[in-house]
């Protein structure tokens, strides 16, 4: 089909000649770099051809367009292309008629099974007969198709609406009736030594996320004896479509958009994307926001990871209102690793240590006392155990104390028997190392150093990790990126939290177990952490809801997940809703939310009008007769979002009215009464009307929520729950966080209200 003939395919089929040409061009034009020229929705007459993209370049640059060949064209689900330009040329193009935006093709970062059971989502939950028709598109590092998690025994042929393909790469990769499609993208044609030129996963991240979302049941899964149990995804019968966008050098915007373009046209139902940028971007200068916007227009929900830059505020980078942003929370399993010193003192650290030293004591040395002076390193580097900073003659066969939490590569490559690391980094997630290792917080770490200095023959041993119960779970892990939303503070982000710490899931046999250089362990299952791991838990949950309600819109599925979420403790999460959004995902309850907050493209267009995007701009994006006027401009507070947020610079005088419309998806004859819970203070919240009476399924009723009063608090939280008067269904429309923090968002104070919906029916840094 024509859509598969991408110019240069936007895939890796560039060949040596093209690769040489690109390399030569880059070398001869050092001020040029690739830019994405975004043209909005595809033309309704289907006229989007590569020749038109070339004509745009010719119009902009005359005969020079010959040297500016299009590297990649998008034309299946939206319109645009990638081209090499100077900064000045890019600026010139951005001012041309018909251009929505021009932005650099920049690199993104990659942001597993007890976790489903912990969520109350057991193997015995009710399953829809349509689960096998649901397709999750996973945009990541590819997949390891031979993993037991992707066995297709018992699966029939792909759903009839599937239009995708399988890129076998000369026999290197094979799809089946579980993995029904696979493609790979590398617009610049440049590959590193370890890259596999196919949809096959050489990193592990994509295999891990795909199996978390939709992997089949695998009994006795374990990481070298740790985390033993049954590995499974949220929707084991769902299909997986793989779009490999990430490589050893990162994930580039051009490839992300190419994958979105294909996934939407191929017929996926949910897009799972555990990738993000290091800083926020305007919605239409952000490849992920652009791709997810067009996915929404085509009925596809995009689920994003929030990012791994917490706990600092306003660090979330995936925050578009039409996508679902996921924070990472803990499960009730944690790993601890004891360190015993020669004086018999034992300190309990944190790591995922699969090595067994059999209680043998080893000499213990401080890294600062073993600098690699022949390579001009001093104690300042060696105490931190930086790469190549340790003298192997001094540390070989010894356990090294390091003054920072690293990968363990330096002690490992220097021949150390183990490593003890001390730092101020929170110890709420465990890491893998290539040698016996444990991480101690500063107090205990300082005691180890005191012991080293107290004797001429210090010794120590490190035990294999133990699994323990974390009775405080779930709470949002420290590394998870926080809100408020850096672009639109009055849209609460993240939306929801899900398990993202110490997750066991499938792994590739092409990548070693830990991220450290030189680790030679290869495993079929691995334990890692990150919002990347939280994202597929929600992707799987969204697919589960979709299997029961195939006609629901992306916004309806999102609303069901948010409004039925488990409340989380504000005592364990000082950033409250800015850490966890509406709460912890609860897929069982989300199938029957009672009421939903629905929205479609026009609602988001009105929101964008109210945000200052003009008529002409939005006409380019949608290719429709969009008009921003006083009648169509929608305020951010009126977007039918499943949470409320208010961010204000004047906390002494708060006054705001929100408008919402709910759709009855519970019982035909039902009545709901508003129940507001608010922290003690002078703020008041009023809901009008306070009772909603429905007479049919699908009926829509509207209400307003008014916040008035004053507060001297930086964050004020409240909740609105719609209680079924008849007691059949407590359905809570989302948590309302009120927030105010003068250090966030241009020194403005804020009030943020998430809604917690009913109790509903009452309801790489690839890893850290």
XYZ file of C-alpha atoms in Angstrom:
768
model
C 0.000 0.000 0.000
C 1.136 3.528 -0.721
C 1.394 4.508 2.931
C 4.181 1.968 3.388
C 6.439 3.549 0.771
C 7.822 6.299 3.012
C 10.402 8.423 1.240
C 13.555 6.687 2.427
C 10.871 4.857 4.371
C 11.537 6.794 7.585
C 12.855 3.374 8.448
C 16.287 1.943 8.463
C 16.266 0.905 4.813
C 18.612 3.694 3.838
C 21.499 1.638 2.537
C 25.193 2.397 2.559
C 24.957 4.906 -0.267
C 22.357 7.025 1.536
C 24.229 6.709 4.805
C 27.396 7.941 3.140
C 25.476 10.790 1.512
C 23.984 11.913 4.816
C 27.330 11.670 6.557
C 29.008 13.698 3.831
C 26.289 16.323 3.894
C 26.538 16.673 7.660
C 30.285 17.027 7.462
C 30.154 19.626 4.686
C 27.370 21.651 6.315
C 28.264 21.658 10.011
C 25.648 24.303 10.899
C 22.780 22.180 9.625
C 20.695 19.741 11.573
C 17.480 17.924 10.892
C 14.194 19.735 11.539
C 10.612 18.510 11.558
C 8.261 20.568 9.411
C 4.767 19.878 10.765
C 1.880 20.611 8.401
C -1.092 19.486 10.491
C -3.703 16.924 9.538
C -3.377 15.149 6.177
C -5.300 16.862 3.340
C -8.805 15.512 2.876
C -8.204 15.031 -0.858
C -5.302 12.700 -0.105
C -2.884 14.970 -1.985
C -0.071 14.740 0.548
C 2.820 13.453 -1.555
C 6.556 13.699 -1.156
C 6.630 15.866 -4.286
C 4.532 18.458 -2.474
C 7.011 18.486 0.384
C 9.799 19.088 -2.104
C 7.784 21.886 -3.698
C 7.512 23.591 -0.305
C 11.288 23.505 -0.043
C 11.640 24.851 -3.576
C 9.286 27.708 -2.748
C 11.327 28.530 0.334
C 14.819 28.163 -1.094
C 14.551 28.210 -4.880
C 17.040 26.019 -6.690
C 18.784 25.308 -3.371
C 15.998 22.841 -2.594
C 18.012 20.215 -4.497
C 20.512 20.123 -1.623
C 17.724 19.923 0.929
C 16.246 16.539 0.130
C 13.431 15.336 2.354
C 14.753 12.746 4.796
C 11.352 11.447 5.856
C 7.699 12.107 5.003
C 4.604 11.630 7.160
C 1.451 11.100 5.139
C -0.708 8.305 6.531
C -2.257 9.972 9.603
C -0.989 13.558 9.442
C 1.231 15.680 7.224
C 4.851 16.733 7.576
C 8.431 15.927 6.734
C 12.002 15.997 8.018
C 14.752 17.988 6.344
C 18.217 19.326 7.152
C 18.282 23.099 7.648
C 20.291 25.815 9.284
C 18.681 27.700 12.151
C 18.036 30.645 9.840
C 16.443 28.427 7.209
C 14.236 26.810 9.805
C 13.085 30.221 11.006
C 12.292 31.224 7.423
C 10.239 28.076 6.847
C 8.318 28.531 10.096
C 6.995 31.838 8.735
C 5.699 30.336 5.508
C 2.011 30.016 4.769
C 0.711 26.531 5.506
C 3.397 25.623 8.062
C 2.139 24.803 11.572
C 5.540 24.509 13.225
C 9.198 23.815 12.546
C 11.256 22.345 15.375
C 14.557 20.461 15.750
C 14.611 16.686 15.492
C 15.860 16.231 19.039
C 16.581 13.202 21.164
C 14.177 11.845 23.769
C 14.891 9.594 26.740
C 13.402 6.234 27.682
C 11.481 7.138 30.713
C 7.402 -4.958 35.606
C 4.971 -9.509 38.544
C 3.411 -9.060 41.495
C 2.372 -5.547 40.500
C -0.965 -6.577 38.953
C -1.917 -8.624 42.021
C -0.917 -5.711 44.241
C -3.368 -3.530 42.297
C -6.179 -5.979 43.087
C -6.144 -7.130 39.468
C -5.827 -10.882 39.838
C -5.662 -13.568 37.158
C -9.305 -14.353 37.952
C -10.786 -10.939 37.060
C -13.612 -10.890 34.557
C -12.376 -10.856 30.973
C -14.159 -9.583 27.886
C -14.546 -11.872 24.871
C -13.221 -8.951 22.836
C -9.888 -8.675 24.644
C -8.143 -10.472 21.778
C -9.385 -7.791 19.373
C -7.616 -4.995 21.269
C -4.269 -3.889 19.823
C -1.674 -2.038 21.891
C 0.908 -0.123 19.888
C 4.186 -0.014 21.807
C 6.599 2.723 20.713
C 9.900 1.779 22.315
C 13.199 -0.064 21.709
C 11.575 -2.968 19.889
C 10.761 -6.420 21.212
C 12.318 -9.874 21.750
C 9.756 -12.035 19.904
C 11.065 -15.357 21.240
C 10.218 -14.440 24.837
C 7.694 -16.768 26.464
C 5.636 -13.669 27.224
C 4.790 -13.368 23.529
C 3.910 -16.970 22.756
C 0.868 -17.040 20.436
C -0.415 -20.493 21.288
C -4.210 -20.404 21.238
C -4.401 -17.093 19.374
C -6.425 -16.763 16.187
C -5.520 -14.477 13.283
C -5.150 -10.718 13.837
C -8.316 -8.607 14.140
C -9.908 -7.748 10.805
C -9.307 -4.031 11.288
C -5.523 -4.515 11.455
C -3.775 -2.804 8.542
C -0.166 -3.008 9.702
C 2.764 -5.081 8.537
C 5.734 -7.014 9.892
C 9.184 -5.892 8.865
C 11.193 -9.094 8.965
C 14.518 -7.451 8.093
C 15.781 -10.309 5.982
C 14.717 -13.033 8.388
C 16.061 -11.354 11.528
C 12.571 -10.942 12.962
C 9.290 -12.855 12.832
C 5.806 -11.812 13.922
C 3.071 -14.164 15.109
C -0.554 -13.925 16.175
C 0.475 -12.209 19.439
C 2.986 -9.761 17.958
C 0.944 -8.939 14.864
C 3.056 -6.062 13.539
C 6.560 -4.686 13.850
C 8.432 -1.831 12.203
C 11.573 0.119 12.936
C 12.594 3.721 12.279
C 15.971 5.472 11.971
C 15.564 8.604 9.906
C 19.237 9.587 9.990
C 20.402 6.119 8.919
C 23.169 6.098 11.530
C 23.581 2.953 13.616
C 25.920 2.066 16.466
C 27.728 -1.229 16.810
C 25.211 -2.717 19.225
C 22.112 -1.698 17.269
C 20.087 -4.462 15.604
C 18.674 -3.260 12.289
C 15.219 -4.738 12.772
C 12.317 -4.468 15.228
C 14.311 -6.793 17.496
C 15.103 -5.277 20.882
C 18.786 -4.804 21.677
C 18.173 -2.747 24.824
C 15.479 -4.610 26.829
C 13.280 -1.618 27.612
C 10.710 -2.255 24.871
C 10.395 -5.960 25.677
C 9.864 -5.070 29.323
C 7.126 -2.486 28.665
C 5.321 -4.602 26.046
C 5.180 -7.644 28.324
C 3.972 -5.505 31.248
C 1.070 -4.204 29.195
C 0.055 -7.349 27.302
C 2.426 -10.242 27.981
C 1.018 -13.742 28.361
C 1.228 -15.750 31.579
C 4.683 -17.195 32.309
C 4.993 -19.346 35.411
C 8.118 -19.415 37.592
C 9.490 -16.206 36.105
C 12.433 -14.833 38.080
C 15.563 -12.739 37.911
C 18.231 -15.213 38.979
C 16.137 -16.288 41.967
C 14.673 -12.894 42.852
C 11.087 -11.764 42.290
C 9.880 -15.269 41.575
C 6.265 -15.642 40.453
C 3.974 -15.577 37.442
C 4.839 -12.837 34.993
C 1.880 -11.451 33.080
C 0.585 -8.366 31.396
C -2.646 -6.535 32.123
C -4.361 -7.924 29.006
C -2.686 -11.279 28.216
C -5.014 -11.926 25.264
C -4.516 -8.551 23.581
C -2.324 -8.123 20.515
C 0.911 -6.159 20.340
C 2.130 -3.954 17.505
C 5.754 -2.908 17.810
C 7.217 0.376 16.584
C 10.938 0.589 17.290
C 11.863 4.236 17.713
C 14.666 4.063 20.278
C 18.252 2.981 19.763
C 21.510 3.076 21.676
C 21.787 6.803 20.938
C 18.246 7.649 22.045
C 14.803 8.244 20.537
C 14.481 11.004 17.947
C 11.438 13.140 17.195
C 11.453 12.260 13.494
C 11.154 8.560 14.286
C 8.555 9.118 17.009
C 6.317 10.953 14.555
C 6.880 8.306 11.870
C 5.749 5.642 14.322
C 2.657 7.632 15.330
C 1.846 8.124 11.645
C 1.938 4.358 11.084
C 0.370 3.198 14.344
C -2.724 5.364 13.871
C -3.198 4.209 10.270
C -2.463 0.566 11.163
C -5.449 0.409 13.497
C -4.021 0.217 17.025
C -6.442 0.933 19.891
C -4.016 2.130 22.574
C -0.563 3.677 22.153
C 1.931 3.088 24.972
C 4.906 5.427 24.957
C 7.457 5.394 27.794
C 9.603 8.154 26.317
C 10.043 11.816 27.129
C 12.155 14.926 26.828
C 14.300 16.693 29.367
C 12.373 19.972 29.269
C 8.818 21.038 28.404
C 7.783 21.999 24.881
C 4.799 23.844 23.498
C 2.134 21.388 22.362
C 2.784 21.789 18.640
C 6.563 21.832 18.928
C 6.469 18.491 20.725
C 6.483 15.318 18.620
C 4.697 13.300 21.320
C 1.966 15.900 21.857
C 1.493 16.217 18.084
C 1.350 12.467 17.552
C -1.038 11.909 20.461
C -3.281 14.745 19.208
C -3.750 13.005 15.861
C -4.176 9.694 17.668
C -7.006 11.253 19.705
C -8.639 12.564 16.506
C -8.651 8.964 15.256
C -10.037 7.431 18.450
C -6.731 6.202 19.897
C -5.685 6.941 23.484
C -1.994 7.660 24.076
C -0.572 6.721 27.476
C 2.682 8.493 28.439
C 5.244 8.171 31.206
C 5.537 11.294 33.371
C 9.359 11.261 33.453
C 12.108 10.418 35.915
C 13.230 13.843 37.093
C 11.457 14.050 40.430
C 11.002 14.962 43.118
C 11.504 18.509 41.900
C 8.246 20.320 41.011
C 7.140 21.052 37.435
C 9.446 18.376 35.981
C 6.761 16.473 34.068
C 7.313 16.691 30.302
C 4.396 14.649 28.892
C 1.362 16.716 29.817
C -0.914 17.301 26.817
C -4.584 17.225 27.914
C -5.502 14.693 25.205
C -3.031 12.073 26.508
C -2.843 10.192 29.832
C 0.270 10.945 31.922
C 1.429 8.324 34.430
C 3.487 8.711 37.621
C 5.409 5.811 39.189
C 4.432 4.367 42.555
C 5.728 1.533 44.713
C 4.358 -1.966 45.230
C 4.514 -3.987 48.433
C 7.721 -5.747 47.396
C 11.096 -4.219 48.132
C 14.643 -5.525 47.987
C 17.292 -5.062 50.674
C 20.947 -6.099 50.693
C 22.901 -6.471 53.921
C 26.524 -5.460 54.339
C 28.489 -7.070 57.175
C 31.779 -5.579 58.357
C 34.708 -7.295 60.003
C 33.620 -5.873 63.364
C 30.353 -7.837 62.969
C 28.281 -4.732 62.415
C 25.540 -5.269 59.822
C 23.965 -2.510 57.766
C 20.905 -2.973 55.588
C 21.198 -1.322 52.222
C 19.181 -1.314 49.024
C 19.974 -3.046 45.739
C 18.963 -5.966 43.563
C 21.958 -8.186 44.210
C 21.833 -11.590 42.542
C 25.384 -12.559 43.564
C 26.171 -14.850 46.490
C 29.534 -14.390 48.222
C 28.757 -17.300 50.562
C 29.566 -15.204 53.659
C 33.201 -14.855 52.589
C 34.913 -11.766 53.987
C 36.914 -9.604 51.574
C 39.363 -6.758 52.175
C 37.553 -3.422 52.275
C 39.010 -0.237 50.779
C 37.806 3.343 50.413
C 37.703 4.492 46.788
C 39.361 7.763 47.726
C 42.425 5.781 48.823
C 42.778 4.071 45.441
C 43.034 6.716 42.702
C 44.313 5.691 39.282
C 47.192 8.148 39.323
C 48.764 6.737 36.149
C 45.729 8.065 34.285
C 45.917 11.368 36.204
C 42.936 10.679 38.470
C 42.940 11.975 42.053
C 40.977 11.020 45.167
C 38.318 13.554 44.127
C 37.305 11.231 41.281
C 38.189 7.858 42.781
C 36.140 8.439 45.953
C 33.117 8.754 43.674
C 34.187 5.627 41.771
C 34.020 7.389 38.438
C 34.786 5.292 35.377
C 38.547 4.452 35.080
C 39.315 6.429 38.243
C 40.239 3.398 40.404
C 43.666 1.734 40.494
C 42.979 -1.943 39.729
C 46.186 -2.942 41.564
C 44.733 -1.512 44.764
C 41.079 -2.591 44.474
C 41.259 -5.952 42.731
C 39.639 -8.647 44.877
C 38.428 -6.081 47.436
C 35.116 -4.458 48.283
C 35.211 -0.735 47.477
C 33.377 2.008 49.376
C 32.210 4.727 46.964
C 30.945 8.183 47.863
C 28.217 8.183 45.215
C 25.469 5.987 43.821
C 26.608 4.952 40.344
C 26.350 2.023 37.958
C 29.120 0.020 39.621
C 31.041 -0.085 36.333
C 34.259 1.415 37.723
C 34.756 -1.084 40.589
C 33.628 -3.919 38.309
C 36.073 -3.083 35.519
C 38.873 -2.572 38.051
C 38.381 -6.137 39.310
C 36.738 -5.359 42.658
C 34.932 -8.143 44.514
C 32.060 -5.830 45.390
C 30.990 -2.257 46.072
C 29.292 -0.397 48.891
C 27.901 2.955 47.805
C 26.820 5.803 50.038
C 24.927 8.895 48.931
C 22.007 11.190 49.754
C 19.837 9.794 46.958
C 16.523 8.415 48.315
C 16.535 4.650 48.784
C 12.955 3.980 47.677
C 13.946 2.018 44.565
C 16.595 -0.653 44.097
C 19.181 -0.825 41.328
C 21.007 -3.622 39.552
C 24.800 -3.713 39.509
C 27.320 -5.880 37.625
C 28.962 -7.067 40.865
C 27.906 -7.655 44.487
C 26.800 -4.221 45.687
C 24.597 -2.429 48.161
C 23.536 1.194 48.527
C 23.611 2.773 51.998
C 22.313 6.162 52.935
C 24.823 8.630 54.370
C 24.539 7.816 58.081
C 25.308 4.112 57.683
C 27.760 4.819 54.873
C 29.735 7.111 57.151
C 29.944 4.336 59.757
C 31.518 2.087 57.137
C 34.162 4.724 56.427
C 34.799 5.173 60.153
C 35.364 1.432 60.440
C 37.804 1.471 57.487
C 39.824 4.171 59.202
C 39.776 2.359 62.546
C 41.726 -0.737 61.516
C 44.626 -1.709 59.304
C 42.766 -4.737 57.918
C 39.143 -3.756 57.271
C 36.974 -6.499 55.780
C 33.371 -6.888 54.662
C 30.953 -9.121 52.812
C 27.757 -8.422 50.885
C 24.767 -10.755 51.028
C 22.392 -11.704 48.258
C 19.285 -9.516 48.294
C 16.232 -10.391 50.356
C 12.650 -9.622 49.398
C 10.590 -7.854 52.034
C 7.105 -6.407 52.356
C 6.714 -2.654 51.984
C 3.680 -1.999 54.185
C 3.590 1.686 53.246
C 2.971 1.049 49.551
C 1.683 2.471 47.356
C 3.341 5.868 47.388
C 4.920 7.842 44.579
C 8.618 7.106 44.260
C 11.055 9.979 44.579
C 12.320 9.856 40.988
C 8.843 10.232 39.449
C 8.402 13.644 37.806
C 6.003 16.023 39.502
C 3.509 18.638 38.428
C 2.284 21.238 38.185
C 1.806 21.265 34.432
C 4.538 23.621 33.160
C 2.557 24.864 30.130
C -1.071 24.839 31.321
C -0.988 24.848 35.140
C -4.768 24.573 35.357
C -4.692 21.104 33.782
C -3.645 18.772 36.564
C -0.699 16.545 35.660
C 0.249 13.768 36.138
C -3.171 12.188 35.666
C -2.693 8.968 37.607
C -0.076 6.736 39.231
C 0.745 3.067 38.674
C 3.392 0.538 39.761
C 6.805 1.576 38.512
C 9.264 0.291 41.128
C 11.035 -3.099 41.158
C 8.929 -4.492 38.314
C 9.682 -7.964 36.935
C 8.969 -8.419 33.216
C 10.412 -9.933 30.045
C 13.860 -8.949 28.795
C 15.889 -9.279 25.638
C 18.713 -11.822 25.366
C 20.654 -9.300 23.316
C 21.317 -7.031 26.285
C 23.003 -7.703 29.599
C 21.164 -7.541 32.888
C 22.411 -4.232 34.272
C 23.258 -0.976 32.475
C 26.908 -1.294 33.496
C 29.693 -1.766 31.008
C 31.048 -5.300 31.026
C 28.132 -7.102 32.680
C 27.962 -10.507 30.969
C 24.727 -11.801 32.516
C 21.824 -12.425 30.127
C 18.351 -13.149 31.482
C 14.846 -13.702 30.059
C 13.269 -11.576 32.834
C 14.591 -8.495 34.551
C 13.652 -6.196 37.441
C 13.819 -2.469 36.733
C 12.157 0.780 37.828
C 10.980 3.987 36.201
C 7.877 5.795 35.039
C 8.553 3.750 31.896
C 7.330 0.757 33.903
C 4.290 2.609 35.254
C 3.104 3.660 31.799
C 2.391 0.114 30.441
C 0.441 -0.729 33.603
C -1.985 2.005 32.610
C -1.778 1.090 28.909
C -2.821 -2.444 29.842
C -5.567 -1.064 32.099
C -6.830 1.166 29.280
C -6.868 -1.827 26.926
C -8.835 -3.770 29.548
C -11.488 -1.032 29.681
C -11.475 -0.801 25.877
C -12.213 -4.538 25.602
C -15.491 -4.018 27.514
C -16.354 -0.710 25.865
C -14.963 -0.785 22.297
C -16.910 2.309 21.242
C -15.669 4.543 24.058
C -13.576 7.552 23.103
C -10.024 8.083 24.379
C -11.375 10.711 26.806
C -14.034 8.305 28.124
C -11.448 5.592 28.838
C -9.177 8.158 30.447
C -12.046 9.450 32.602
C -12.982 5.944 33.727
C -9.412 5.240 34.843
C -8.949 8.560 36.626
C -12.287 8.793 38.407
C -12.126 5.283 39.823
C -8.535 5.492 41.022
C -7.624 4.457 44.575
C -6.967 7.503 46.785
C -3.363 7.830 47.912
C -2.131 9.147 51.243
C -1.152 12.796 51.335
C 0.974 11.945 54.366
C 3.173 9.678 52.230
C 3.159 12.076 49.263
C 3.875 15.638 50.277
C 3.329 16.838 46.699
C -0.156 15.246 46.851
C -1.947 15.490 43.493
C 1.135 16.951 41.814
C 2.742 13.573 42.545
C -0.086 11.129 41.855
C -2.864 13.004 40.027
C -6.217 11.344 40.664
C -4.675 8.456 42.564
C -3.558 4.872 41.931
C -4.964 3.056 38.887
C -7.745 0.555 39.630
C -8.619 -1.296 36.382
C -11.330 -3.523 37.864
C -13.407 -0.535 38.976
C -12.707 1.422 35.786
C -14.861 -0.940 33.712
C -17.968 0.368 35.535
C -17.312 4.025 36.372
C -20.989 5.041 36.551
C -20.358 8.483 35.082
C -17.697 9.626 32.625
C -16.297 12.996 31.566
C -16.193 12.693 27.799
C -14.509 15.004 25.307
C -13.765 14.972 21.612
C -11.680 16.957 19.171
C -13.881 20.039 19.241
C -13.529 20.287 23.018
C -9.745 20.345 22.713
C -9.943 22.845 19.854
C -12.006 25.178 22.048
C -9.435 24.706 24.796
C -6.639 25.597 22.361
C -8.553 28.660 21.192
C -8.806 29.779 24.799
C -5.062 29.192 25.202
C -4.342 31.743 22.474
C -3.929 29.548 19.403
C -5.488 31.430 16.502
C -8.027 30.353 13.904
C -5.519 30.150 11.068
C -3.097 28.089 13.131
C -5.732 25.574 14.178
C -7.086 25.359 10.629
C -3.614 24.239 9.586
C -3.511 21.649 12.365
C -6.954 20.181 11.668
C -7.452 21.000 7.950
C -10.998 21.933 8.994
C -12.875 25.232 9.069
C -11.931 25.937 12.646
C -12.936 29.337 13.973
C -11.789 30.826 17.227
C -14.281 33.426 18.369
C -15.877 34.690 21.541
C -18.466 31.958 21.149
C -16.004 29.100 20.615
C -13.134 30.169 22.850
C -13.150 27.800 25.782
C -11.416 28.496 29.047
C -9.125 25.886 30.504
C -11.543 25.573 33.434
C -14.344 24.505 31.093
C -12.491 21.686 29.354
C -14.427 18.566 30.344
C -11.450 17.104 32.173
C -11.764 14.371 34.843
C -10.031 16.534 37.439
C -10.041 20.173 38.532
C -7.009 22.382 38.965
C -6.708 26.035 39.838
C -3.418 27.857 39.803
C -3.564 31.452 40.962
C -1.186 34.227 41.977
C -3.678 35.626 44.444
C -4.295 33.113 47.205
C -5.858 35.833 49.364
C -8.921 36.054 47.140
C -9.824 32.901 45.251
C -12.836 32.794 42.956
C -13.321 30.407 40.049
C -16.206 28.573 38.363
C -15.677 25.260 36.548
C -18.164 23.729 34.117
C -18.402 19.964 33.636
C -20.696 17.530 31.835
C -21.044 13.892 32.847
C -22.426 11.035 30.784
C -24.413 8.254 32.435
C -22.870 4.840 31.696
C -24.157 3.116 34.831
C -27.842 2.450 35.480
C -30.515 3.961 33.235
C -32.543 5.262 36.199
C -30.062 6.696 38.653
C -29.556 9.672 40.911
C -26.265 11.030 42.169
C -25.631 13.483 44.994
C -22.482 15.640 45.201
C -20.300 15.059 48.239
C -17.405 17.492 48.655
C -14.549 16.902 51.074
C -12.260 19.846 51.767
C -9.412 20.460 54.185
C -10.278 22.793 57.030
C -9.884 26.436 56.063
C -11.714 29.416 54.665
C -12.195 28.105 51.136
C -15.668 27.011 50.088
C -16.666 24.668 47.250
C -20.209 24.627 45.895
C -21.642 22.224 43.308
C -24.746 23.279 41.359
C -26.920 21.346 40.943
C -25.938 19.139 43.833
C -28.125 16.268 42.596
C -28.045 14.740 39.106
C -31.015 12.579 38.095
C -30.686 10.377 35.020
C -33.472 8.607 33.144
C -31.481 6.830 30.440
C -28.071 5.450 29.551
C -25.923 7.867 27.561
C -27.769 10.865 28.996
C -25.604 13.914 29.641
C -26.086 16.366 32.497
C -23.997 19.405 33.381
C -23.025 21.073 36.620
C -20.791 23.864 37.870
C -18.252 23.763 40.660
C -17.427 27.070 42.332
C -14.402 27.696 44.537
C -14.341 30.839 46.661
C -12.481 32.145 49.682
C -8.920 32.625 50.875
C -6.041 30.398 51.885
C -2.506 30.794 53.140
C -1.564 27.198 52.282
C 0.695 26.261 49.377
C -1.385 23.235 48.401
C -5.016 22.640 49.264
C -6.633 19.340 48.340
C -10.292 18.528 48.060
C -12.442 15.858 46.481
C -15.815 15.681 44.796
C -17.613 12.358 44.900
C -20.913 11.715 43.173
C -22.705 9.217 45.397
C -25.443 7.059 43.952
C -28.440 7.895 46.126
C -29.867 4.436 45.558
C -26.637 2.900 46.787
C -26.122 0.935 43.586
C -23.050 2.787 42.536
C -20.841 5.273 44.273
C -19.241 6.975 41.467
C -16.709 9.572 42.174
C -15.760 12.212 39.693
C -12.253 12.829 40.553
C -10.165 14.353 42.962
C -9.885 18.037 43.190
C -6.471 19.150 44.346
C -6.140 22.718 45.423
C -2.562 23.842 45.195
C -0.598 26.936 45.799
C 3.175 27.127 45.726
C 4.978 30.435 45.171
C 8.105 28.623 44.026
C 6.337 27.027 41.065
C 5.474 28.446 37.668
C 6.906 31.909 37.535
C 6.615 32.437 41.282
C 2.842 32.218 41.066
C 0.825 30.635 43.804
C -1.524 27.936 42.748
C -4.701 26.212 43.685
C -5.165 22.811 42.208
C -8.249 20.709 42.545
C -8.343 17.168 41.240
C -11.717 15.423 41.321
C -11.728 11.954 42.687
C -14.626 10.306 41.068
C -16.917 8.019 42.481
C -15.825 5.559 44.567
C -17.108 4.696 41.291
C -19.110 1.865 41.534
C -16.449 2.577 43.834
C -14.984 2.484 42.304
C 19.120 6.227 28.765
C 18.061 6.629 31.900
C 15.750 3.831 31.035
C 15.650 2.848 34.666
C 16.837 4.394 37.876
